[in-house]
Amino acid sequence: SGHVVLRTSWVYGRHGANFVRTIIRLALERDELRIVADQVGAPTWSCDLASWTATIVSRLLGPEPPPAATSGIFHLVAGGQTSWHGLAQAVVRLAPDLAHRRHVAVVPIASHEYPLPAKRPAFSVLDTSLVRHVFGIDPRHWEEALAQCLHRD
């Protein structure tokens, strides 16, 4: 029978190891952060991802499942896009934990200046038009979600 596979990327949350938490930790320790600026994606809050997933499951199991084909791979990420550098700048600007550290310099660098074991794509924004059409999910902008995540008690 049918299946739904959700593809996402650049996921962060208030707990666990992720980019946003790493930036907060580093910004508390350092006066300058050198962050890759030539890779672009859609930062996606884990709470939004969980909420959207619950919506999809409830629609699939509900009395009137979506009329369109509901089997396959669906992309599910926040709206908008930014670089790792742009995300780091937003974290430094928005995080309450960093209110006294707003002077931290977030310096853009190229990917080759921060080598990783696996090559990362320069553009990894996923097209959410299918999940919008089939399930009616309209992912909010990444920066709005980030602000809520950082200010949540």
CSV table of N, CA and C in Angstrom, one decimal:
chain,number,residue,atom,x,y,z
A,1,SER,N,0.8,-1.2,0.0
A,1,SER,CA,0.0,0.0,0.0
A,1,SER,C,0.9,1.2,0.0
A,2,GLY,N,0.3,2.4,0.3
A,2,GLY,CA,1.0,3.7,0.1
A,2,GLY,C,2.0,3.9,1.2
A,3,HIS,N,2.8,4.9,0.9
A,3,HIS,CA,3.8,5.3,1.9
A,3,HIS,C,4.1,6.8,1.7
A,4,VAL,N,4.6,7.4,2.7
A,4,VAL,CA,5.1,8.8,2.7
A,4,VAL,C,6.5,8.9,3.3
A,5,VAL,N,7.4,9.4,2.5
A,5,VAL,CA,8.7,9.7,3.0
A,5,VAL,C,8.9,11.2,3.0
A,6,LEU,N,9.3,11.7,4.1
A,6,LEU,CA,9.6,13.2,4.3
A,6,LEU,C,11.0,13.5,4.2
A,7,ARG,N,11.5,14.3,3.3
A,7,ARG,CA,12.9,14.7,3.2
A,7,ARG,C,12.9,16.1,3.8
A,8,THR,N,13.9,16.3,4.6
A,8,THR,CA,14.1,17.6,5.2
A,8,THR,C,15.6,17.9,5.2
A,9,SER,N,16.0,19.1,5.7
A,9,SER,CA,17.4,19.4,5.9
A,9,SER,C,17.6,20.6,6.8
A,10,TRP,N,18.8,20.8,7.3
A,10,TRP,CA,19.2,21.9,8.1
A,10,TRP,C,18.3,22.0,9.4
A,11,VAL,N,18.0,20.9,10.0
A,11,VAL,CA,17.1,20.8,11.2
A,11,VAL,C,17.9,21.3,12.4
A,12,TYR,N,17.2,22.1,13.2
A,12,TYR,CA,17.8,22.5,14.5
A,12,TYR,C,16.7,22.4,15.5
A,13,GLY,N,17.1,22.5,16.8
A,13,GLY,CA,16.1,22.5,17.9
A,13,GLY,C,16.7,23.1,19.1
A,14,ARG,N,16.0,23.1,20.2
A,14,ARG,CA,16.5,23.7,21.4
A,14,ARG,C,17.3,22.7,22.2
A,15,HIS,N,17.3,21.4,21.8
A,15,HIS,CA,18.0,20.4,22.5
A,15,HIS,C,18.9,19.6,21.5
A,16,GLY,N,19.8,18.9,22.0
A,16,GLY,CA,20.7,18.0,21.1
A,16,GLY,C,21.7,18.8,20.4
A,17,ALA,N,22.5,18.1,19.6
A,17,ALA,CA,23.6,18.7,18.9
A,17,ALA,C,23.1,19.2,17.5
A,18,ASN,N,23.2,20.5,17.3
A,18,ASN,CA,22.7,21.1,16.0
A,18,ASN,C,23.4,22.5,15.9
A,19,PHE,N,23.3,23.0,14.7
A,19,PHE,CA,24.0,24.2,14.3
A,19,PHE,C,23.7,25.4,15.2
A,20,VAL,N,22.4,25.6,15.5
A,20,VAL,CA,21.9,26.8,16.3
A,20,VAL,C,22.5,26.7,17.7
A,21,ARG,N,22.5,25.6,18.3
A,21,ARG,CA,23.0,25.4,19.7
A,21,ARG,C,24.5,25.6,19.6
A,22,THR,N,25.2,25.1,18.6
A,22,THR,CA,26.6,25.3,18.5
A,22,THR,C,27.0,26.8,18.3
A,23,ILE,N,26.3,27.5,17.6
A,23,ILE,CA,26.5,29.0,17.4
A,23,ILE,C,26.4,29.7,18.7
A,24,ILE,N,25.3,29.4,19.5
A,24,ILE,CA,25.1,30.0,20.8
A,24,ILE,C,26.3,29.7,21.7
A,25,ARG,N,26.7,28.5,21.7
A,25,ARG,CA,27.8,28.1,22.6
A,25,ARG,C,29.1,28.8,22.2
A,26,LEU,N,29.4,28.8,20.9
A,26,LEU,CA,30.6,29.5,20.4
A,26,LEU,C,30.6,31.0,20.6
A,27,ALA,N,29.4,31.6,20.4
A,27,ALA,CA,29.3,33.0,20.6
A,27,ALA,C,29.5,33.5,22.0
A,28,LEU,N,29.2,32.5,22.9
A,28,LEU,CA,29.5,32.8,24.3
A,28,LEU,C,30.9,32.7,24.7
A,29,GLU,N,31.7,32.0,23.9
A,29,GLU,CA,33.1,31.8,24.1
A,29,GLU,C,34.1,32.7,23.3
A,30,ARG,N,33.6,33.1,22.1
A,30,ARG,CA,34.5,33.8,21.2
A,30,ARG,C,34.0,35.1,20.8
A,31,ASP,N,34.9,36.0,20.3
A,31,ASP,CA,34.5,37.3,19.8
A,31,ASP,C,34.3,37.3,18.3
A,32,GLU,N,34.8,36.2,17.6
A,32,GLU,CA,34.6,36.1,16.2
A,32,GLU,C,34.3,34.7,15.8
A,33,LEU,N,33.3,34.6,14.9
A,33,LEU,CA,32.9,33.3,14.4
A,33,LEU,C,33.1,33.3,12.9
A,34,ARG,N,33.8,32.4,12.3
A,34,ARG,CA,34.0,32.3,10.9
A,34,ARG,C,33.1,31.2,10.3
A,35,ILE,N,32.1,31.6,9.6
A,35,ILE,CA,31.0,30.8,9.1
A,35,ILE,C,30.9,30.7,7.6
A,36,VAL,N,30.7,29.5,7.1
A,36,VAL,CA,30.5,29.3,5.7
A,36,VAL,C,29.4,30.1,5.1
A,37,ALA,N,29.6,30.8,4.0
A,37,ALA,CA,28.6,31.7,3.4
A,37,ALA,C,28.2,31.3,2.0
A,38,ASP,N,28.8,30.3,1.5
A,38,ASP,CA,28.5,29.9,0.1
A,38,ASP,C,27.7,28.6,0.0
A,39,GLN,N,27.1,28.2,1.1
A,39,GLN,CA,26.1,27.1,1.1
A,39,GLN,C,24.8,27.6,1.5
A,40,VAL,N,23.7,27.3,0.8
A,40,VAL,CA,22.4,27.9,1.0
A,40,VAL,C,21.4,26.8,1.3
A,41,GLY,N,20.6,27.0,2.3
A,41,GLY,CA,19.5,26.0,2.6
A,41,GLY,C,18.4,26.7,3.3
A,42,ALA,N,17.5,25.9,3.8
A,42,ALA,CA,16.3,26.4,4.6
A,42,ALA,C,16.3,25.8,6.0
A,43,PRO,N,16.8,26.6,6.9
A,43,PRO,CA,16.9,26.1,8.3
A,43,PRO,C,15.5,25.8,8.8
A,44,THR,N,15.3,24.6,9.4
A,44,THR,CA,14.0,24.1,9.7
A,44,THR,C,14.0,23.7,11.2
A,45,TRP,N,13.1,24.3,12.0
A,45,TRP,CA,12.9,24.0,13.4
A,45,TRP,C,12.3,22.7,13.6
A,46,SER,N,12.8,21.9,14.5
A,46,SER,CA,12.3,20.5,14.7
A,46,SER,C,10.9,20.5,15.2
A,47,CYS,N,10.4,21.5,15.9
A,47,CYS,CA,9.0,21.6,16.4
A,47,CYS,C,8.1,21.8,15.2
A,48,ASP,N,8.5,22.7,14.3
A,48,ASP,CA,7.7,22.8,13.1
A,48,ASP,C,7.6,21.5,12.3
A,49,LEU,N,8.7,20.9,12.2
A,49,LEU,CA,8.8,19.6,11.4
A,49,LEU,C,7.8,18.6,12.1
A,50,ALA,N,7.8,18.5,13.4
A,50,ALA,CA,7.0,17.6,14.1
A,50,ALA,C,5.5,17.9,13.9
A,51,SER,N,5.2,19.2,14.0
A,51,SER,CA,3.8,19.7,13.8
A,51,SER,C,3.3,19.4,12.4
A,52,TRP,N,4.1,19.6,11.4
A,52,TRP,CA,3.8,19.4,10.0
A,52,TRP,C,3.6,17.9,9.8
A,53,THR,N,4.5,17.1,10.4
A,53,THR,CA,4.3,15.6,10.3
A,53,THR,C,3.0,15.1,10.9
A,54,ALA,N,2.7,15.7,12.0
A,54,ALA,CA,1.4,15.3,12.7
A,54,ALA,C,0.2,15.7,11.8
A,55,THR,N,0.3,16.8,11.1
A,55,THR,CA,-0.8,17.2,10.2
A,55,THR,C,-0.9,16.2,9.1
A,56,ILE,N,0.2,15.8,8.5
A,56,ILE,CA,0.2,14.9,7.4
A,56,ILE,C,-0.4,13.6,7.8
A,57,VAL,N,0.0,13.1,9.0
A,57,VAL,CA,-0.5,11.8,9.5
A,57,VAL,C,-2.0,11.9,9.7
A,58,SER,N,-2.4,13.0,10.4
A,58,SER,CA,-3.9,13.1,10.6
A,58,SER,C,-4.7,13.2,9.3
A,59,ARG,N,-4.1,13.8,8.3
A,59,ARG,CA,-4.9,13.9,7.1
A,59,ARG,C,-4.9,12.6,6.3
A,60,LEU,N,-3.8,11.8,6.4
A,60,LEU,CA,-3.8,10.5,5.8
A,60,LEU,C,-4.7,9.5,6.5
A,61,LEU,N,-4.8,9.7,7.8
A,61,LEU,CA,-5.7,8.7,8.5
A,61,LEU,C,-7.1,9.2,8.8
A,62,GLY,N,-7.3,10.4,8.4
A,62,GLY,CA,-8.7,11.1,8.6
A,62,GLY,C,-9.7,10.5,7.8
A,63,PRO,N,-11.0,10.9,8.0
A,63,PRO,CA,-12.1,10.4,7.2
A,63,PRO,C,-12.1,10.8,5.8
A,64,GLU,N,-11.4,11.9,5.4
A,64,GLU,CA,-11.3,12.3,4.0
A,64,GLU,C,-9.9,12.5,3.7
A,65,PRO,N,-9.1,11.5,3.3
A,65,PRO,CA,-7.7,11.7,2.9
A,65,PRO,C,-7.6,12.6,1.7
A,66,PRO,N,-6.5,13.2,1.5
A,66,PRO,CA,-6.3,14.1,0.4
A,66,PRO,C,-6.6,13.4,-0.9
A,67,PRO,N,-7.3,14.1,-1.9
A,67,PRO,CA,-7.7,13.4,-3.1
A,67,PRO,C,-6.5,13.1,-4.0
A,68,ALA,N,-5.4,13.9,-3.9
A,68,ALA,CA,-4.2,13.7,-4.8
A,68,ALA,C,-3.5,12.5,-4.3
A,69,ALA,N,-2.6,12.0,-5.2
A,69,ALA,CA,-1.8,10.8,-4.8
A,69,ALA,C,-1.0,11.1,-3.5
A,70,THR,N,-1.1,10.3,-2.6
A,70,THR,CA,-0.4,10.5,-1.3
A,70,THR,C,0.8,9.6,-1.0
A,71,SER,N,1.2,8.9,-2.0
A,71,SER,CA,2.4,8.0,-1.8
A,71,SER,C,3.6,8.7,-2.5
A,72,GLY,N,4.7,8.6,-1.8
A,72,GLY,CA,5.9,9.1,-2.4
A,72,GLY,C,6.8,9.9,-1.5
A,73,ILE,N,7.7,10.6,-2.1
A,73,ILE,CA,8.6,11.5,-1.3
A,73,ILE,C,8.2,12.9,-1.4
A,74,PHE,N,8.1,13.5,-0.2
A,74,PHE,CA,7.7,14.9,0.0
A,74,PHE,C,8.8,15.7,0.7
A,75,HIS,N,9.1,16.8,0.1
A,75,HIS,CA,10.1,17.7,0.7
A,75,HIS,C,9.4,18.6,1.8
A,76,LEU,N,10.0,18.7,2.9
A,76,LEU,CA,9.4,19.5,4.0
A,76,LEU,C,10.4,20.3,4.8
A,77,VAL,N,10.5,21.6,4.4
A,77,VAL,CA,11.5,22.5,5.1
A,77,VAL,C,10.8,23.8,5.3
A,78,ALA,N,11.4,24.7,6.1
A,78,ALA,CA,10.9,26.0,6.3
A,78,ALA,C,10.9,26.8,5.0
A,79,GLY,N,10.1,27.9,5.1
A,79,GLY,CA,10.1,28.8,3.9
A,79,GLY,C,11.3,29.7,3.9
A,80,GLY,N,11.6,30.2,2.8
A,80,GLY,CA,12.8,31.1,2.6
A,80,GLY,C,14.1,30.3,2.5
A,81,GLN,N,15.2,31.0,2.5
A,81,GLN,CA,16.5,30.4,2.4
A,81,GLN,C,17.5,31.4,2.9
A,82,THR,N,18.7,30.8,3.4
A,82,THR,CA,19.8,31.6,3.8
A,82,THR,C,21.0,30.7,3.8
A,83,SER,N,22.2,31.3,4.0
A,83,SER,CA,23.4,30.6,4.1
A,83,SER,C,23.7,30.2,5.6
A,84,TRP,N,24.6,29.4,5.9
A,84,TRP,CA,25.0,29.1,7.2
A,84,TRP,C,25.4,30.4,7.9
A,85,HIS,N,26.1,31.3,7.2
A,85,HIS,CA,26.5,32.6,7.7
A,85,HIS,C,25.3,33.4,8.1
A,86,GLY,N,24.3,33.4,7.2
A,86,GLY,CA,23.1,34.2,7.5
A,86,GLY,C,22.3,33.6,8.7
A,87,LEU,N,22.3,32.3,8.8
A,87,LEU,CA,21.7,31.7,10.0
A,87,LEU,C,22.5,32.1,11.3
A,88,ALA,N,23.8,32.0,11.2
A,88,ALA,CA,24.6,32.3,12.4
A,88,ALA,C,24.3,33.8,12.8
A,89,GLN,N,24.3,34.7,11.8
A,89,GLN,CA,24.0,36.1,12.1
A,89,GLN,C,22.7,36.3,12.8
A,90,ALA,N,21.7,35.6,12.3
A,90,ALA,CA,20.3,35.6,12.9
A,90,ALA,C,20.3,35.1,14.3
A,91,VAL,N,21.0,34.0,14.6
A,91,VAL,CA,21.1,33.4,15.9
A,91,VAL,C,21.8,34.4,16.9
A,92,VAL,N,22.9,35.1,16.5
A,92,VAL,CA,23.5,36.0,17.3
A,92,VAL,C,22.6,37.2,17.6
A,93,ARG,N,21.9,37.6,16.6
A,93,ARG,CA,21.0,38.8,16.7
A,93,ARG,C,19.8,38.5,17.6
A,94,LEU,N,19.2,37.3,17.5
A,94,LEU,CA,18.0,36.9,18.1
A,94,LEU,C,18.0,36.2,19.5
A,95,ALA,N,19.1,35.5,19.7
A,95,ALA,CA,19.1,34.6,20.9
A,95,ALA,C,19.2,35.4,22.2
A,96,PRO,N,18.3,35.2,23.1
A,96,PRO,CA,18.3,36.0,24.4
A,96,PRO,C,19.6,35.7,25.2
A,97,ASP,N,20.1,34.5,25.1
A,97,ASP,CA,21.3,34.1,25.8
A,97,ASP,C,22.5,34.9,25.3
A,98,LEU,N,22.4,35.6,24.2
A,98,LEU,CA,23.5,36.3,23.6
A,98,LEU,C,23.3,37.8,23.7
A,99,ALA,N,22.2,38.3,24.4
A,99,ALA,CA,21.9,39.7,24.5
A,99,ALA,C,23.1,40.6,24.9
A,100,HIS,N,23.9,40.0,25.7
A,100,HIS,CA,25.1,40.8,26.2
A,100,HIS,C,26.3,40.5,25.3
A,101,ARG,N,26.2,39.8,24.2
A,101,ARG,CA,27.3,39.4,23.3
A,101,ARG,C,27.0,39.8,21.9
A,102,ARG,N,26.1,40.9,21.7
A,102,ARG,CA,25.7,41.2,20.3
A,102,ARG,C,26.9,41.7,19.5
A,103,HIS,N,28.0,42.0,20.1
A,103,HIS,CA,29.2,42.5,19.3
A,103,HIS,C,30.0,41.4,18.7
A,104,VAL,N,29.6,40.1,18.9
A,104,VAL,CA,30.3,39.0,18.3
A,104,VAL,C,30.3,39.2,16.7
A,105,ALA,N,31.5,39.1,16.2
A,105,ALA,CA,31.7,39.3,14.7
A,105,ALA,C,31.4,37.9,14.0
A,106,VAL,N,30.5,37.9,13.1
A,106,VAL,CA,30.2,36.7,12.3
A,106,VAL,C,30.7,37.0,10.9
A,107,VAL,N,31.9,36.3,10.7
A,107,VAL,CA,32.7,36.6,9.4
A,107,VAL,C,32.3,35.5,8.4
A,108,PRO,N,32.0,36.0,7.2
A,108,PRO,CA,31.7,35.0,6.1
A,108,PRO,C,33.0,34.4,5.6
A,109,ILE,N,33.0,33.1,5.4
A,109,ILE,CA,34.1,32.4,4.7
A,109,ILE,C,33.6,31.5,3.6
A,110,ALA,N,34.5,31.0,2.8
A,110,ALA,CA,34.1,30.1,1.7
A,110,ALA,C,34.2,28.6,2.2
A,111,SER,N,33.5,27.7,1.6
A,111,SER,CA,33.5,26.3,2.0
A,111,SER,C,34.9,25.7,2.1
A,112,HIS,N,35.7,26.1,1.2
A,112,HIS,CA,37.1,25.5,1.2
A,112,HIS,C,37.9,25.9,2.4
A,113,GLU,N,37.5,27.0,3.0
A,113,GLU,CA,38.2,27.5,4.3
A,113,GLU,C,37.7,26.7,5.5
A,114,TYR,N,36.7,25.9,5.4
A,114,TYR,CA,36.2,25.0,6.5
A,114,TYR,C,36.0,23.6,5.9
A,115,PRO,N,37.1,22.9,5.7
A,115,PRO,CA,36.9,21.6,5.1
A,115,PRO,C,36.2,20.6,6.0
A,116,LEU,N,35.3,19.8,5.4
A,116,LEU,CA,34.6,18.8,6.1
A,116,LEU,C,34.9,17.4,5.4
A,117,PRO,N,34.7,16.3,6.1
A,117,PRO,CA,35.0,15.0,5.5
A,117,PRO,C,34.1,14.8,4.2
A,118,ALA,N,32.8,15.2,4.3
A,118,ALA,CA,31.9,15.1,3.1
A,118,ALA,C,31.7,16.4,2.5
A,119,LYS,N,31.7,16.5,1.2
A,119,LYS,CA,31.4,17.7,0.4
A,119,LYS,C,29.9,18.0,0.6
A,120,ARG,N,29.7,19.3,0.9
A,120,ARG,CA,28.3,19.8,1.1
A,120,ARG,C,27.8,20.5,-0.2
A,121,PRO,N,26.5,20.3,-0.5
A,121,PRO,CA,26.0,21.0,-1.7
A,121,PRO,C,26.0,22.6,-1.5
A,122,ALA,N,26.2,23.3,-2.5
A,122,ALA,CA,26.1,24.8,-2.4
A,122,ALA,C,24.7,25.2,-2.3
A,123,PHE,N,23.8,24.5,-2.8
A,123,PHE,CA,22.3,24.9,-2.8
A,123,PHE,C,21.5,23.7,-2.4
A,124,SER,N,21.0,23.7,-1.2
A,124,SER,CA,20.2,22.5,-0.7
A,124,SER,C,18.8,22.9,-0.3
A,125,VAL,N,18.2,23.9,-0.9
A,125,VAL,CA,16.8,24.3,-0.6
A,125,VAL,C,15.9,23.3,-1.3
A,126,LEU,N,15.0,22.7,-0.6
A,126,LEU,CA,14.1,21.7,-1.1
A,126,LEU,C,12.8,22.4,-1.5
A,127,ASP,N,12.2,22.0,-2.6
A,127,ASP,CA,11.0,22.5,-3.2
A,127,ASP,C,9.8,21.8,-2.4
A,128,THR,N,9.0,22.7,-1.7
A,128,THR,CA,7.9,22.2,-0.9
A,128,THR,C,6.6,22.2,-1.6
A,129,SER,N,6.6,22.5,-2.9
A,129,SER,CA,5.3,22.7,-3.6
A,129,SER,C,4.4,21.5,-3.5
A,130,LEU,N,4.9,20.3,-3.5
A,130,LEU,CA,4.1,19.1,-3.5
A,130,LEU,C,3.4,18.9,-2.2
A,131,VAL,N,4.1,19.1,-1.1
A,131,VAL,CA,3.5,18.9,0.3
A,131,VAL,C,2.5,20.0,0.5
A,132,ARG,N,2.7,21.2,-0.1
A,132,ARG,CA,1.8,22.3,0.0
A,132,ARG,C,0.5,21.9,-0.7
A,133,HIS,N,0.6,21.3,-2.0
A,133,HIS,CA,-0.5,21.0,-2.8
A,133,HIS,C,-1.3,19.8,-2.2
A,134,VAL,N,-0.6,18.7,-1.8
A,134,VAL,CA,-1.3,17.5,-1.4
A,134,VAL,C,-1.8,17.7,0.0
A,135,PHE,N,-1.1,18.3,0.9
A,135,PHE,CA,-1.4,18.3,2.3
A,135,PHE,C,-1.8,19.7,2.9
A,136,GLY,N,-1.7,20.7,2.0
A,136,GLY,CA,-2.1,22.0,2.5
A,136,GLY,C,-1.2,22.7,3.5
A,137,ILE,N,0.0,22.2,3.6
A,137,ILE,CA,1.0,22.7,4.5
A,137,ILE,C,1.7,23.9,3.9
A,138,ASP,N,1.8,25.0,4.6
A,138,ASP,CA,2.4,26.2,4.1
A,138,ASP,C,3.5,26.6,5.1
A,139,PRO,N,4.7,26.0,4.9
A,139,PRO,CA,5.8,26.3,5.9
A,139,PRO,C,6.1,27.7,6.1
A,140,ARG,N,6.2,28.2,7.3
A,140,ARG,CA,6.5,29.6,7.6
A,140,ARG,C,8.0,29.8,7.4
A,141,HIS,N,8.3,31.1,7.3
A,141,HIS,CA,9.7,31.6,7.0
A,141,HIS,C,10.6,31.1,8.2
A,142,TRP,N,11.8,30.7,7.8
A,142,TRP,CA,12.8,30.1,8.7
A,142,TRP,C,13.1,31.1,9.9
A,143,GLU,N,13.2,32.4,9.6
A,143,GLU,CA,13.6,33.4,10.6
A,143,GLU,C,12.5,33.5,11.7
A,144,GLU,N,11.2,33.5,11.2
A,144,GLU,CA,10.1,33.6,12.2
A,144,GLU,C,10.2,32.4,13.1
A,145,ALA,N,10.4,31.2,12.6
A,145,ALA,CA,10.5,30.0,13.4
A,145,ALA,C,11.7,30.0,14.4
A,146,LEU,N,12.8,30.5,13.8
A,146,LEU,CA,14.0,30.6,14.7
A,146,LEU,C,13.8,31.5,15.9
A,147,ALA,N,13.1,32.7,15.6
A,147,ALA,CA,12.8,33.6,16.7
A,147,ALA,C,12.0,33.0,17.8
A,148,GLN,N,11.0,32.2,17.3
A,148,GLN,CA,10.1,31.6,18.3
A,148,GLN,C,10.9,30.5,19.1
A,149,CYS,N,11.7,29.7,18.4
A,149,CYS,CA,12.5,28.7,19.0
A,149,CYS,C,13.4,29.3,20.1
A,150,LEU,N,14.1,30.4,19.8
A,150,LEU,CA,15.0,31.0,20.7
A,150,LEU,C,14.4,31.7,21.9
A,151,HIS,N,13.1,32.1,21.7
A,151,HIS,CA,12.4,32.8,22.8
A,151,HIS,C,11.4,31.9,23.6
A,152,ARG,N,11.4,30.7,23.3
A,152,ARG,CA,10.5,29.8,23.9
A,152,ARG,C,11.1,29.4,25.3
A,153,ASP,N,10.2,29.4,26.3
A,153,ASP,CA,10.6,29.0,27.7
A,153,ASP,C,10.6,27.5,27.8
